[in-house]
Each structure stands twice: as C-alpha cells, then as structure tokens.
Coordinates of N, CA and C in Angstrom, one line a residue:
X1454 N -9.6 -13.8 -18.8 CA -10.8 -13.1 -18.8 C -11.9 -14.0 -17.9
X1455 N -11.3 -14.9 -17.4 CA -12.3 -15.5 -16.4 C -11.5 -14.8 -15.0
X1456 N -10.7 -14.6 -14.6 CA -10.1 -13.8 -13.7 C -11.0 -12.3 -13.5
X1457 N -11.1 -11.7 -14.7 CA -11.4 -10.5 -14.9 C -12.8 -10.4 -14.8
X1458 N -13.6 -11.4 -15.1 CA -15.2 -11.4 -14.8 C -15.3 -11.9 -13.8
X1459 N -14.5 -13.0 -12.8 CA -14.6 -12.9 -11.1 C -14.6 -12.0 -10.7
X1460 N -13.4 -10.8 -10.6 CA -13.4 -9.5 -10.5 C -14.1 -8.7 -10.3
X1461 N -15.0 -8.6 -11.5 CA -16.1 -7.5 -11.5 C -17.4 -8.2 -11.0
X1462 N -17.5 -9.3 -10.8 CA -18.8 -10.3 -10.2 C -18.5 -9.9 -8.7
X1463 N -17.5 -10.4 -8.2 CA -16.8 -10.1 -6.8 C -17.2 -8.2 -6.3
X1464 N -16.6 -7.7 -7.4 CA -16.5 -5.8 -7.5 C -18.8 -5.8 -7.1
X1465 N -19.3 -6.2 -7.9 CA -20.8 -5.9 -8.3 C -21.4 -6.1 -6.7
X1466 N -21.1 -7.1 -6.1 CA -21.7 -7.7 -5.1 C -21.3 -7.1 -4.0
X1467 N -20.0 -6.6 -4.0 CA -19.3 -5.7 -2.7 C -20.1 -4.8 -2.8
X1468 N -20.5 -4.3 -3.8 CA -20.7 -2.6 -3.9 C -22.8 -2.9 -3.8
X1469 N -23.0 -3.9 -4.0 CA -24.2 -3.8 -3.8 C -24.6 -4.2 -2.2
X1470 N -23.6 -4.8 -1.2 CA -23.5 -4.7 0.1 C -23.4 -3.5 1.1
X1471 N -22.3 -3.0 0.3 CA -22.2 -1.8 0.4 C -23.4 -0.2 0.6
X1472 N -24.2 -0.2 -0.4 CA -25.0 0.5 -0.5 C -26.6 0.0 -0.3
X1473 N -26.5 -1.3 0.6 CA -27.0 -1.6 1.1 C -27.1 -1.1 2.8
X1474 N -25.8 -0.9 3.3 CA -25.7 -0.2 4.6 C -24.9 0.8 4.3
X1475 N -25.4 2.3 3.7 CA -24.2 3.6 3.3 C -23.7 4.0 4.6
X1476 N -24.6 3.7 5.6 CA -23.6 4.7 6.9 C -22.7 4.4 6.9
X1477 N -22.6 2.6 7.1 CA -21.3 1.8 7.5 C -20.0 2.5 6.6
X1478 N -20.5 2.8 5.4 CA -19.6 3.0 4.3 C -19.0 4.6 4.5
X1479 N -19.9 5.6 4.8 CA -19.7 6.6 4.9 C -18.6 6.8 6.2
X1480 N -19.1 5.9 7.4 CA -18.1 6.1 8.5 C -17.1 5.8 8.7
X1481 N -16.8 4.7 7.4 CA -15.2 4.1 7.1 C -14.4 5.0 6.7
X1482 N -15.1 5.8 5.4 CA -14.1 6.9 4.7 C -14.2 8.2 5.6
X1483 N -14.9 8.4 6.4 CA -14.8 9.5 7.7 C -13.4 9.2 8.5
X1484 N -13.6 8.0 8.8 CA -12.6 7.6 9.7 C -11.3 7.7 9.2
X1485 N -10.7 7.0 7.8 CA -9.9 7.2 6.8 C -9.4 8.8 6.7
X1486 N -10.2 9.4 6.5 CA -9.6 10.9 6.2 C -9.6 11.5 7.4
X1487 N -9.9 11.2 8.6 CA -9.4 11.7 10.0 C -8.4 11.4 10.2
X1488 N -8.0 9.8 10.1 CA -6.5 9.2 10.2 C -6.0 9.8 9.3
X1489 N -5.7 10.5 7.9 CA -5.0 11.2 7.3 C -4.7 12.6 7.7
X1490 N -6.0 13.2 8.0 CA -5.7 14.5 8.2 C -4.8 14.4 9.8
X1491 N -4.9 13.6 10.7 CA -3.9 13.7 11.7 C -2.5 13.1 11.3
X1492 N -2.2 12.8 10.2 CA -0.6 12.6 9.9 C -0.5 13.9 9.3
X1493 N -1.1 14.4 8.7 CA -0.8 15.5 8.1 C -1.2 16.9 9.1
X1494 N -1.6 17.0 9.9 CA -1.4 18.1 11.4 C 0.3 17.8 11.7
X1495 N 0.5 16.7 11.9 CA 1.9 16.1 12.6 C 2.9 17.0 11.5
X1496 N 2.9 16.7 10.3 CA 3.6 17.1 9.3 C 3.9 18.5 10.1
X1497 N 2.4 19.4 9.8 CA 2.8 21.2 9.8 C 3.2 21.1 11.3
X1498 N 2.6 20.1 12.8 CA 3.2 21.0 13.6 C 4.9 20.8 13.7
X1499 N 5.8 20.0 13.3 CA 6.9 19.6 12.9 C 7.5 20.9 12.1
X1500 N 7.2 21.2 11.0 CA 7.1 22.2 10.6 C 7.0 23.3 11.2
X1501 N 6.2 23.4 12.4 CA 5.9 25.1 12.9 C 7.2 25.2 14.1
X1502 N 8.3 23.8 13.9 CA 9.4 24.4 14.7 C 10.8 24.5 13.8
X1503 N 10.5 24.3 12.7 CA 11.7 23.8 11.9 C 11.5 24.7 10.1
X1504 N 11.9 24.9 9.5 CA 11.9 25.4 8.0 C 12.2 24.4 7.2
X1505 N 13.4 23.6 7.7 CA 13.6 22.6 6.6 C 14.0 21.0 7.5
X1506 N 13.6 20.2 7.0 CA 14.0 18.7 7.2 C 15.0 18.1 6.5
X1507 N 16.0 17.6 7.0 CA 17.0 17.0 6.3 C 17.4 17.6 4.8
X1508 N 17.0 18.7 4.3 CA 17.2 19.2 3.2 C 16.1 19.7 2.7
X1509 N 14.7 19.3 3.1 CA 13.4 19.2 2.2 C 12.7 20.1 3.2
X1510 N 12.1 21.3 2.4 CA 11.0 22.0 3.4 C 9.7 21.4 3.3
X1511 N 8.5 22.2 4.0 CA 7.2 21.4 4.4 C 6.7 21.4 3.5
X1512 N 6.5 21.9 2.0 CA 5.7 21.3 0.9 C 6.1 20.0 0.5
X1513 N 7.2 20.0 0.0 CA 7.9 18.8 -0.4 C 7.5 17.6 0.0
X1514 N 7.7 17.7 2.0 CA 7.2 16.5 2.6 C 5.6 16.1 2.6
X1515 N 5.0 17.7 2.5 CA 3.3 17.5 2.4 C 3.1 16.5 0.7
X1516 N 4.0 16.8 -0.2 CA 3.9 16.1 -1.3 C 4.3 14.5 -1.4
X1517 N 5.4 14.4 -0.6 CA 5.6 13.3 -0.2 C 4.7 12.4 0.1
X1518 N 4.0 12.8 1.4 CA 3.0 12.0 2.1 C 1.8 12.1 1.4
X1519 N 1.2 13.0 0.3 CA 0.2 13.0 -0.6 C 0.8 11.7 -1.6
X1520 N 1.6 11.7 -1.7 CA 1.9 10.8 -2.8 C 1.7 9.1 -2.3
X1521 N 2.3 9.4 -1.2 CA 2.1 7.9 -0.3 C 0.8 7.5 -0.4
X1522 N 0.1 8.4 0.2 CA -1.6 7.8 0.4 C -2.0 7.4 -1.2
X1523 N -1.6 7.5 -1.9 CA -2.1 6.8 -3.4 C -2.0 5.2 -3.3
X1524 N -0.7 4.9 -3.4 CA -0.3 3.6 -3.2 C -1.1 2.9 -2.1
X1525 N -1.1 3.1 -0.8 CA -1.3 2.5 0.1 C -2.9 2.8 -0.1
X1526 N -3.6 4.0 -0.6 CA -5.2 3.7 -0.5 C -5.4 2.3 -1.5
X1527 N -4.8 2.1 -2.6 CA -5.4 1.4 -3.3 C -4.7 0.1 -2.8
X1528 N -3.7 -0.4 -2.1 CA -3.0 -1.4 -1.3 C -4.4 -1.7 -0.3
X1529 N -4.8 -0.8 0.3 CA -6.1 -0.9 1.4 C -7.3 -1.7 1.2
X1530 N -7.5 -0.7 -0.5 CA -8.8 -1.5 -1.2 C -8.5 -2.9 -1.6
X1531 N -7.6 -3.8 -1.9 CA -7.6 -4.7 -2.5 C -6.5 -5.7 -1.9
X1532 N -5.9 -5.4 -0.9 CA -4.8 -6.4 -0.4 C -4.9 -6.6 1.1
X1533 N -6.4 -6.6 1.6 CA -6.7 -6.0 3.1 C -6.6 -7.5 3.7
X1534 N -5.2 -8.2 4.2 CA -5.1 -9.3 4.6 C -4.6 -9.1 5.9
X1535 N -4.8 -7.9 6.6 CA -4.3 -8.2 8.0 C -4.9 -9.5 8.9
X1536 N -5.5 -9.5 8.8 CA -6.2 -10.7 9.6 C -6.4 -12.2 8.7
X1537 N -5.4 -12.4 7.9 CA -5.4 -13.9 7.4 C -5.1 -14.5 8.2
X1538 N -3.9 -14.7 9.3 CA -3.7 -15.8 9.9 C -4.6 -16.0 10.8
X1539 N -5.6 -15.2 11.6 CA -6.3 -15.3 12.0 C -7.7 -16.0 11.5
X1540 N -8.3 -15.3 10.2 CA -9.2 -16.0 10.0 C -9.4 -16.8 9.0
X1541 N -7.9 -17.6 8.4 CA -8.0 -18.3 7.4 C -7.3 -19.1 7.9
X1542 N -6.2 -19.2 8.8 CA -5.9 -20.5 9.0 C -6.4 -21.1 10.5
X1543 N -6.3 -20.4 11.2 CA -6.5 -20.7 12.7 C -8.3 -21.1 12.7
X1544 N -8.8 -20.3 12.1 CA -10.3 -20.6 11.9 C -10.4 -21.7 10.8
X1545 N -9.9 -22.2 10.0 CA -10.0 -23.0 8.8 C -10.6 -22.3 7.4
X1546 N -10.8 -21.2 7.3 CA -11.5 -20.7 6.2 C -10.5 -21.0 5.0
X1547 N -9.2 -21.5 5.1 CA -8.6 -21.9 4.1 C -8.9 -23.0 3.3
X1548 N -9.7 -23.8 4.4 CA -9.9 -25.2 3.4 C -10.8 -24.9 2.6
X1549 N -12.4 -23.7 2.9 CA -13.1 -23.5 1.6 C -12.5 -22.9 0.8
X1550 N -11.3 -21.8 0.5 CA -10.8 -21.1 -0.3 C -10.1 -22.6 -1.2
X1551 N -9.4 -23.1 -0.9 CA -8.7 -24.3 -1.8 C -9.9 -25.2 -2.5
X1552 N -11.2 -25.3 -2.3 CA -12.2 -26.4 -2.8 C -12.3 -25.5 -4.1
X1553 N -11.8 -24.5 -4.7 CA -12.4 -23.5 -5.6 C -11.4 -23.7 -6.7
X1554 N -11.9 -23.8 -8.0 CA -11.0 -23.8 -9.1 C -10.8 -22.3 -9.4
X1555 N -9.8 -21.8 -8.6 CA -9.3 -20.2 -8.6 C -8.0 -19.9 -7.8
X1556 N -7.2 -19.2 -8.2 CA -6.1 -19.0 -7.2 C -6.3 -18.5 -5.9
X1557 N -6.3 -19.1 -4.9 CA -6.3 -18.8 -4.0 C -6.0 -17.3 -3.4
X1558 N -4.7 -16.8 -3.6 CA -4.8 -15.3 -3.5 C -5.6 -14.7 -3.6
X1559 N -5.7 -14.7 -5.3 CA -7.1 -13.9 -5.8 C -8.2 -13.5 -4.9
X1560 N -8.8 -15.2 -4.8 CA -9.9 -15.3 -4.1 C -9.7 -14.5 -2.6
X1561 N -8.7 -14.5 -1.7 CA -8.5 -13.7 -0.5 C -8.9 -12.0 -0.6
X1562 N -8.0 -12.2 -1.7 CA -8.0 -10.5 -2.1 C -9.4 -10.2 -2.6
X1563 N -10.3 -10.6 -3.0 CA -11.5 -10.4 -3.3 C -12.6 -10.4 -2.1
X1564 N -12.4 -11.5 -1.4 CA -13.3 -11.5 0.0 C -12.9 -10.2 0.6
X1565 N -11.5 -10.0 0.8 CA -11.3 -8.8 1.7 C -11.3 -7.5 1.2
X1566 N -11.8 -7.4 0.0 CA -11.9 -6.0 -0.8 C -12.4 -5.0 -0.1
X1567 N -11.9 -3.7 0.1 CA -12.4 -2.6 0.8 C -12.6 -1.3 -0.3
X1568 N -13.6 -1.6 -1.2 CA -13.1 -0.4 -2.3 C -13.5 1.1 -1.5
X1569 N -14.0 1.2 -0.4 CA -14.1 2.7 0.3 C -13.0 3.1 0.5
X1570 N -12.1 2.1 0.6 CA -10.4 3.1 0.8 C -9.8 3.7 -0.3
X1571 N -10.5 3.3 -1.6 CA -10.0 4.2 -2.7 C -10.1 5.9 -2.1
X1572 N -11.0 6.3 -1.3 CA -11.1 8.0 -1.0 C -9.7 7.9 -0.6
X1573 N -9.1 7.0 -0.1 CA -7.4 8.1 0.2 C -6.8 8.4 -0.8
X1574 N -6.8 7.9 -1.8 CA -6.3 8.1 -3.2 C -6.5 9.3 -3.7
X1575 N -7.9 9.5 -3.5 CA -8.2 11.1 -4.0 C -7.7 12.3 -2.9
X1576 N -7.6 11.5 -1.5 CA -7.2 12.8 -1.0 C -5.9 12.7 -1.0
X1577 N -5.1 11.9 -1.5 CA -3.7 12.1 -1.8 C -3.4 12.9 -2.9
X1578 N -4.5 12.6 -4.1 CA -3.9 13.5 -5.3 C -4.5 15.0 -4.6
X1579 N -5.1 15.2 -3.7 CA -5.7 16.6 -3.3 C -4.5 17.2 -3.1
X1580 N -3.9 16.4 -1.8 CA -2.7 17.1 -0.7 C -1.6 17.4 -1.8
X1581 N -1.5 16.1 -2.9 CA -0.1 16.5 -4.1 C -0.6 17.6 -4.9
X1582 N -1.3 18.1 -5.5 CA -2.1 19.3 -5.7 C -1.7 20.7 -5.2
X1583 N -2.0 20.7 -3.8 CA -2.1 21.8 -3.1 C -0.5 22.2 -3.0
X1584 N 0.4 20.9 -2.4 CA 2.0 21.1 -2.8 C 2.6 21.5 -3.8
X1585 N 1.8 20.7 -5.0 CA 2.3 21.6 -6.3 C 2.3 22.6 -6.8
X1586 N 0.7 23.1 -6.1 CA 0.7 24.8 -6.6 C 1.6 25.5 -5.8
X1587 N 2.1 25.4 -4.4 CA 2.5 26.2 -3.5 C 4.1 26.4 -4.1
X1588 N 4.7 24.9 -4.5 CA 6.0 24.7 -4.9 C 6.3 25.0 -6.4
X1589 N 5.4 25.7 -7.1 CA 5.4 25.9 -8.6 C 5.8 24.9 -9.4
X1590 N 5.4 23.4 -9.0 CA 5.9 22.2 -10.0 C 5.1 22.5 -11.4
X1591 N 6.1 22.0 -12.4 CA 5.8 21.8 -13.9 C 5.6 20.4 -14.1
X1592 N 4.7 20.3 -14.7 CA 4.4 18.5 -15.3 C 4.5 18.6 -16.7
X1593 N 4.5 17.6 -17.5 CA 4.4 17.2 -18.8 C 3.5 16.2 -18.8
X1594 N 3.0 16.0 -20.1 CA 1.3 15.1 -20.5 C 2.0 13.8 -19.9
X1595 N 3.2 13.3 -20.2 CA 3.7 11.8 -20.1 C 3.9 11.8 -18.2
X1596 N 3.9 12.6 -17.6 CA 3.9 12.9 -16.1 C 2.6 11.9 -15.4
X1597 N 1.5 11.7 -16.0 CA 0.7 11.3 -15.9 C 0.8 9.3 -15.5
X1598 N 1.5 9.2 -16.9 CA 1.7 7.8 -17.0 C 2.5 7.4 -16.3
X1599 N 3.8 8.1 -16.0 CA 4.8 7.9 -14.7 C 3.8 7.8 -13.8
X1600 N 3.3 8.7 -13.0 CA 2.1 8.6 -12.2 C 1.7 7.6 -11.7
X1601 N 0.9 7.1 -12.7 CA 0.1 5.7 -12.4 C 1.4 4.6 -12.6
X1602 N 1.9 4.4 -13.2 CA 3.3 3.6 -12.9 C 4.0 3.2 -11.5
X1603 N 4.2 4.8 -11.3 CA 4.9 4.4 -9.6 C 4.0 4.3 -8.9
X1604 N 2.8 4.6 -9.0 CA 1.6 4.3 -8.0 C 1.5 2.9 -8.2
X1605 N 1.5 2.2 -9.2 CA 1.4 0.6 -8.9 C 2.4 -0.1 -8.5
X1606 N 3.6 0.6 -8.7 CA 4.8 0.0 -8.3 C 4.7 0.0 -6.8
X1607 N 4.3 1.2 -5.7 CA 4.3 1.3 -4.8 C 3.4 0.3 -4.4
X1608 N 2.0 0.2 -4.8 CA 1.1 -0.9 -4.2 C 1.9 -2.0 -4.2
X1609 N 2.7 -2.4 -5.0 CA 3.1 -4.1 -5.4 C 4.2 -4.4 -4.3
X1610 N 5.2 -2.8 -4.2 CA 5.9 -3.2 -2.9 C 5.2 -3.5 -1.7
X1611 N 4.4 -2.5 -1.5 CA 3.4 -3.1 -0.2 C 2.8 -4.4 0.3
X1612 N 2.3 -4.6 -1.5 CA 1.3 -5.8 -1.6 C 2.3 -7.0 -1.1
X1613 N 3.6 -6.6 -1.9 CA 4.5 -7.7 -1.7 C 5.1 -8.2 -0.2
X1614 N 5.4 -7.2 0.5 CA 6.0 -7.4 1.8 C 4.7 -8.4 2.8
X1615 N 3.5 -7.2 2.5 CA 2.5 -8.0 3.6 C 1.7 -9.4 2.9
X1616 N 2.0 -9.7 1.4 CA 1.8 -11.2 1.2 C 2.6 -12.0 2.0
X1617 N 3.8 -11.8 1.9 CA 4.8 -12.6 2.4 C 4.8 -12.5 3.5
X1618 N 4.2 -11.6 4.4 CA 4.2 -11.7 5.9 C 2.9 -12.8 6.3
X1619 N 1.8 -13.0 5.4 CA 0.3 -13.5 5.4 C 1.2 -15.0 5.3
X1620 N 2.1 -15.3 4.1 CA 2.5 -16.8 3.8 C 3.0 -17.6 5.0
X1621 N 3.6 -16.6 5.9 CA 4.2 -16.9 7.0 C 3.2 -18.3 8.3
X1622 N 2.1 -17.4 7.6 CA 1.0 -18.1 8.0 C 1.3 -20.1 8.2
X1623 N 1.3 -20.0 7.1 CA 1.2 -21.3 6.3 C 2.6 -22.2 7.2
X1624 N 3.7 -21.8 7.8 CA 4.1 -22.6 8.8 C 3.9 -22.6 10.0
X1625 N 3.2 -21.5 10.3 CA 3.2 -20.9 11.9 C 1.7 -20.5 12.1
X1626 N 0.9 -21.0 12.8 CA -0.6 -21.0 12.9 C -0.7 -20.3 14.5
X1627 N 0.1 -19.7 14.9 CA -0.2 -18.7 16.0 C -0.8 -17.7 15.6
X1628 N -1.4 -17.2 16.6 CA -2.4 -16.4 16.6 C -1.4 -14.9 16.3
X1629 N -0.4 -14.8 17.1 CA 0.2 -13.3 17.0 C 0.5 -13.1 15.5
X1630 N 0.9 -12.0 15.0 CA 2.0 -11.7 13.4 C 2.3 -10.4 14.0
X1631 N 3.5 -10.7 13.0 CA 4.4 -9.5 13.2 C 4.0 -8.3 11.9
X1632 N 2.6 -8.8 11.2 CA 2.1 -7.4 10.5 C 1.9 -6.3 11.2
X1633 N 1.4 -6.1 12.3 CA 1.4 -4.6 13.2 C 2.8 -3.9 13.5
X1634 N 3.9 -5.0 13.6 CA 5.1 -4.0 13.4 C 5.8 -3.9 12.2
X1635 N 5.6 -4.6 11.2 CA 6.0 -3.9 10.1 C 5.1 -2.9 9.6
X1636 N 3.8 -2.5 9.9 CA 2.8 -1.7 9.5 C 3.3 -0.6 9.9
X1637 N 3.9 -0.6 11.5 CA 4.2 0.8 11.8 C 5.7 1.2 10.9
X1638 N 6.5 0.3 10.4 CA 8.0 0.4 10.0 C 7.7 1.1 8.8
X1639 N 6.5 0.8 8.3 CA 6.1 1.6 6.9 C 5.5 2.7 6.8
X1640 N 5.6 3.1 8.3 CA 4.9 4.8 8.2 C 6.4 5.7 8.0
X1641 N 7.3 5.0 8.2 CA 8.6 5.6 7.9 C 8.6 6.0 6.3
X1642 N 8.4 5.4 5.5 CA 8.3 5.3 4.2 C 7.7 6.5 3.7
X1643 N 6.8 7.5 4.4 CA 6.3 8.6 4.4 C 7.2 10.2 4.4
X1644 N 8.3 9.6 4.8 CA 9.2 10.8 5.1 C 10.7 10.4 3.9
X1645 N 11.1 11.6 3.9 CA 12.3 10.9 3.2 C 13.5 10.3 4.1
X1646 N 13.9 9.7 3.2 CA 15.1 8.8 4.0 C 16.2 9.2 4.5
X1647 N 16.7 10.5 3.6 CA 18.1 10.5 4.5 C 18.1 11.3 5.6
X1648 N 16.6 11.5 6.4 CA 16.6 11.9 7.3 C 17.0 10.9 8.4
X1649 N 17.0 9.8 8.0 CA 17.5 8.7 9.0 C 18.7 8.3 8.7
X1650 N 19.2 7.7 9.7 CA 20.7 6.6 9.7 C 20.8 5.8 8.9
X1651 N 21.8 5.5 8.1 CA 22.3 4.7 7.1 C 21.9 3.4 7.5
X1652 N 21.4 2.7 8.6 CA 21.2 1.6 9.1 C 19.5 1.5 8.5
X1653 N 18.7 2.5 9.1 CA 17.1 2.7 9.0 C 17.5 2.8 7.1
X1654 N 18.1 3.5 6.8 CA 17.8 4.2 5.3 C 18.0 2.7 4.4
X1655 N 18.9 2.0 5.0 CA 19.1 0.4 3.9 C 17.9 -0.2 4.2
X1656 N 17.3 -0.4 5.3 CA 16.1 -1.2 5.4 C 15.1 -0.8 4.5
X1657 N 14.9 0.5 4.8 CA 13.6 0.8 4.1 C 13.8 0.7 2.4
X1658 N 15.0 0.7 2.3 CA 15.4 0.7 1.0 C 15.2 -0.9 0.3
X1659 N 16.0 -1.6 0.7 CA 16.3 -3.4 0.0 C 15.4 -4.3 1.1
X1660 N 15.5 -4.0 2.5 CA 14.7 -5.0 3.1 C 13.4 -5.1 3.0
X1661 N 12.8 -4.0 3.5 CA 11.4 -4.0 3.7 C 11.3 -2.4 2.9
X1662 N 11.0 -2.7 1.7 CA 11.7 -1.0 0.9 C 10.1 -0.4 0.8
X1663 N 9.5 0.2 1.8 CA 8.6 1.2 2.1 C 9.2 2.4 1.4
X1664 N 10.3 3.0 1.3 CA 10.4 4.3 0.8 C 10.5 4.2 -1.0
X1665 N 10.2 2.8 -1.3 CA 9.7 3.3 -3.0 C 8.2 3.0 -2.8
X1666 N 7.6 3.2 -1.8 CA 5.9 3.5 -1.8 C 5.9 5.1 -1.9
X1667 N 6.4 5.8 -1.2 CA 6.3 7.3 -0.9 C 7.9 8.7 -1.3
X1668 N 8.9 8.3 -1.0 CA 10.0 9.7 -1.1 C 10.7 9.3 -2.4
X1669 N 10.4 7.8 -2.6 CA 11.4 7.7 -3.9 C 10.6 7.9 -5.4
X1670 N 9.6 7.5 -5.5 CA 8.9 8.1 -6.8 C 8.5 9.6 -6.3
X1671 N 7.9 9.9 -5.3 CA 7.7 11.3 -5.1 C 8.8 12.3 -5.7
X1672 N 9.8 11.6 -5.5 CA 11.4 12.5 -5.8 C 11.2 13.1 -7.5
X1673 N 11.1 12.3 -8.2 CA 11.0 12.6 -9.4 C 10.3 13.5 -9.7
X1674 N 9.3 13.9 -9.1 CA 8.0 14.7 -9.6 C 8.6 16.2 -8.8
X1675 N 9.2 15.9 -7.4 CA 10.1 17.2 -7.1 C 11.6 17.5 -7.5
X1676 N 11.5 17.1 -8.5 CA 12.7 17.2 -9.4 C 14.0 16.9 -8.8
X1677 N 14.2 16.2 -8.0 CA 15.3 15.9 -6.8 C 15.9 14.6 -8.1
X1678 N 16.9 15.2 -8.3 CA 17.9 14.4 -9.5 C 18.6 13.4 -9.0
X1679 N 19.3 13.4 -7.7 CA 19.8 13.0 -6.9 C 19.3 11.3 -6.9
X1680 N 17.9 11.3 -6.7 CA 17.0 10.2 -6.2 C 16.9 9.6 -7.5
X1681 N 17.2 10.0 -8.7 CA 16.2 9.6 -10.0 C 16.8 7.9 -9.9
X1682 N 17.5 7.5 -9.6 CA 17.9 6.0 -10.1 C 16.7 5.1 -9.3
X1683 N 16.9 5.6 -8.0 CA 15.6 5.2 -7.2 C 14.3 4.8 -7.6
X1684 N 13.9 6.2 -8.2 CA 12.3 6.8 -8.7 C 12.6 5.7 -9.7
X1685 N 13.1 5.7 -10.9 CA 13.2 4.6 -11.7 C 12.7 3.3 -11.2
X1686 N 13.8 2.9 -10.0 CA 13.4 1.5 -9.6 C 12.4 1.2 -9.0
X1687 N 11.4 2.2 -8.7 CA 10.1 2.1 -8.0 C 9.1 0.8 -9.0
X1688 N 8.8 0.6 -10.0 CA 8.4 -0.7 -10.4 C 9.0 -1.4 -10.7
X1689 N 10.2 -1.4 -10.6 CA 11.1 -3.1 -11.1 C 11.2 -3.3 -9.4
X1690 N 11.5 -2.4 -8.5 CA 10.9 -3.0 -7.1 C 9.6 -3.6 -6.6
X1691 N 9.1 -3.1 -7.1 CA 6.9 -3.8 -6.8 C 7.1 -4.9 -7.6
X1692 N 7.7 -5.0 -8.9 CA 7.3 -6.4 -9.6 C 8.2 -7.5 -8.9
X1693 N 9.3 -7.1 -8.4 CA 10.2 -8.3 -7.7 C 9.6 -8.5 -6.4
X1694 N 9.2 -7.4 -5.7 CA 8.3 -8.4 -4.3 C 7.2 -8.7 -4.5
X1695 N 6.7 -8.2 -5.4 CA 5.3 -9.0 -5.5 C 5.4 -10.6 -5.8
X1696 N 6.3 -10.3 -7.0 CA 6.3 -12.0 -7.5 C 7.2 -12.8 -6.7
X1697 N 8.0 -12.4 -5.5 CA 8.6 -13.0 -4.3 C 7.4 -13.7 -3.8
X1698 N 6.5 -12.9 -3.2 CA 5.5 -12.9 -2.6 C 4.7 -14.1 -2.9
X1699 N 4.4 -14.2 -4.3 CA 3.5 -15.2 -4.9 C 4.0 -16.2 -5.0
X1700 N 5.8 -16.5 -5.1 CA 6.1 -17.8 -4.9 C 5.8 -18.0 -3.5
X1701 N 6.3 -17.4 -2.2 CA 6.3 -17.8 -1.1 C 4.7 -18.2 -0.6
X1702 N 3.9 -17.5 -1.2 CA 2.4 -18.0 -1.2 C 2.3 -19.7 -1.6
X1703 N 2.6 -19.5 -2.8 CA 2.4 -20.8 -3.7 C 3.1 -22.0 -2.9
X1704 N 4.6 -22.0 -2.3 CA 5.0 -22.7 -1.5 C 4.3 -23.1 -0.1
X1705 N 3.7 -22.1 0.4 CA 3.0 -22.3 1.9 C 1.5 -23.2 1.3
X1706 N 0.7 -22.8 0.4 CA -0.3 -23.4 0.1 C 0.0 -24.6 -0.4
X1707 N 1.1 -25.0 -0.9 CA 1.3 -26.7 -0.8 C 1.7 -27.6 0.4
X1708 N 2.4 -26.5 1.6 CA 2.8 -27.0 2.8 C 1.4 -27.5 3.5
X1709 N 0.3 -26.3 3.3 CA -1.2 -26.3 4.3 C -1.6 -27.7 4.1
X1710 N -2.0 -28.2 5.4 CA -2.9 -29.0 5.8 C -4.0 -29.0 6.2
X1711 N -4.8 -28.1 6.5 CA -5.7 -28.1 6.9 C -5.5 -27.7 8.4
X1712 N -6.8 -27.4 8.9 CA -7.4 -26.6 10.2 C -7.5 -27.7 11.2
X1713 N -7.7 -29.2 10.4 CA -7.8 -29.9 11.7 C -7.0 -29.9 12.8
X1714 N -7.6 -31.2 14.0 CA -6.6 -31.2 15.4 C -6.1 -33.0 14.9

C-alpha cells in the first residue's frame, strides 16, 4: 500500500506540472503521433511494391505494428530511463535516491514518468481496430484479458532489457551508452521475425527478445497457430527478463560508491 500511495502521489504532482504547461504536453503527444505515423507510412510504402512479405500481408503487419505500440507506450511512460547513466551516475543524482526509504528503481521510474506517452497506446489500439476490420478478425470476450496480459508481458520484456542496460552504469560511469543501439534493434520487433535470417531471429527471440513485444503476441490474435507457443510464452519472458533486470539492478546498487572524486 505504501508503494501504491507513493505512485499516485507522484502521478498527481506530475499531472499538476503538465497541466500547468499544457503546450509542452500537446507538443510531446503530437511529436509521438508524427513518429508513429512515419513508421506506418513506411509499411504502406513497402507494400506499395509487394503484396506479401514473408507470408504476411499488409493488414497483418499493420496489426502487428499497432500491437507493438501498446507495450512500447506503457514502457515509455513508466520506464523512461534513457539518460540514467548521464543523470544519475555521472551527475551524482543516485546519491539523493539512495537516501530515501523506497526502492531506488521505483524512485527512478516515478521521477522519469511521462504519462503523455500513453497516447501511443490509444493510437496502437486504433491501428489494430482498423487492421482487424480489414482482416475480418473475430474476437472472444476473454481476448481482452489475453490482450492485457500480453501487453504487460511485452512491456516487461522491454523494461527488463533497458533496466539491465541501465544497471551496467553501476560498473561503468562512461558517458556513452549502448541504449541507442539496442533501441534500434528493438525496432525489428515491429515486424514478423520469419522475414529475417536465423541468426537475427534467434537474437530477437532469446537474447534481446523484442519479438515478444510485437509479432509473437500479435500472432495469437491473427490466428497464426504456428506461433501459438511463442505467444503464450510472452508473459513468461516478460516476468523472467524483468526479474533478471531487478537482480542486476540490486547487485549494481550494492556496488555503487557515489559520484565523488
């Protein structure tokens, strides 16, 4: 209950700040929408030259992209730790975090919260609805529950990967980070993995499992039964990778010695 209370208190303060500067919030939402629209246009351009890509048609890949946006939006809202190394290690903000009686990762998550990014989830659902209509997909009442579970699983996969990367900062205080490179790799999870060679497919499934953010869970709703095992594995991979990232974080915090020279 203490953590829930802290979460809602931070959220209330965040919303007060954002509504004080409404223009900033609108600009952020518009920039996110423009970014998502650009990626969607890219898919449409590709299918302007071919009808099928690796056995997937245009609407199916649009559906996968729409699903990908949902866990990605949740991740961006609550795990915005791209600059963790620069802000908390190099500049010493971690010293302040560790003086408070609450888990350090939870504090960092709350401080870096960007709730306006949740608008991307709405866009993703709209894109999925459009693709579903064109594909004549049929859904059951329990698919809503499965959708929520798969979305959270994909979110925790994303969070687990980037929290693990942030944890490396406890061992290395270099200003450079591998986050941008991994982020670019994550973009491959927006598309069916079977269009890649076996090495990339293995990496996206078991090493940096971004495929569990988009294509694998989306395959369940597209009735791609050959991917059913991987679809069901989505929440398992999310729990596994996020749990591993917390372990790495806790070990790193114990090693942290402060930002003094």
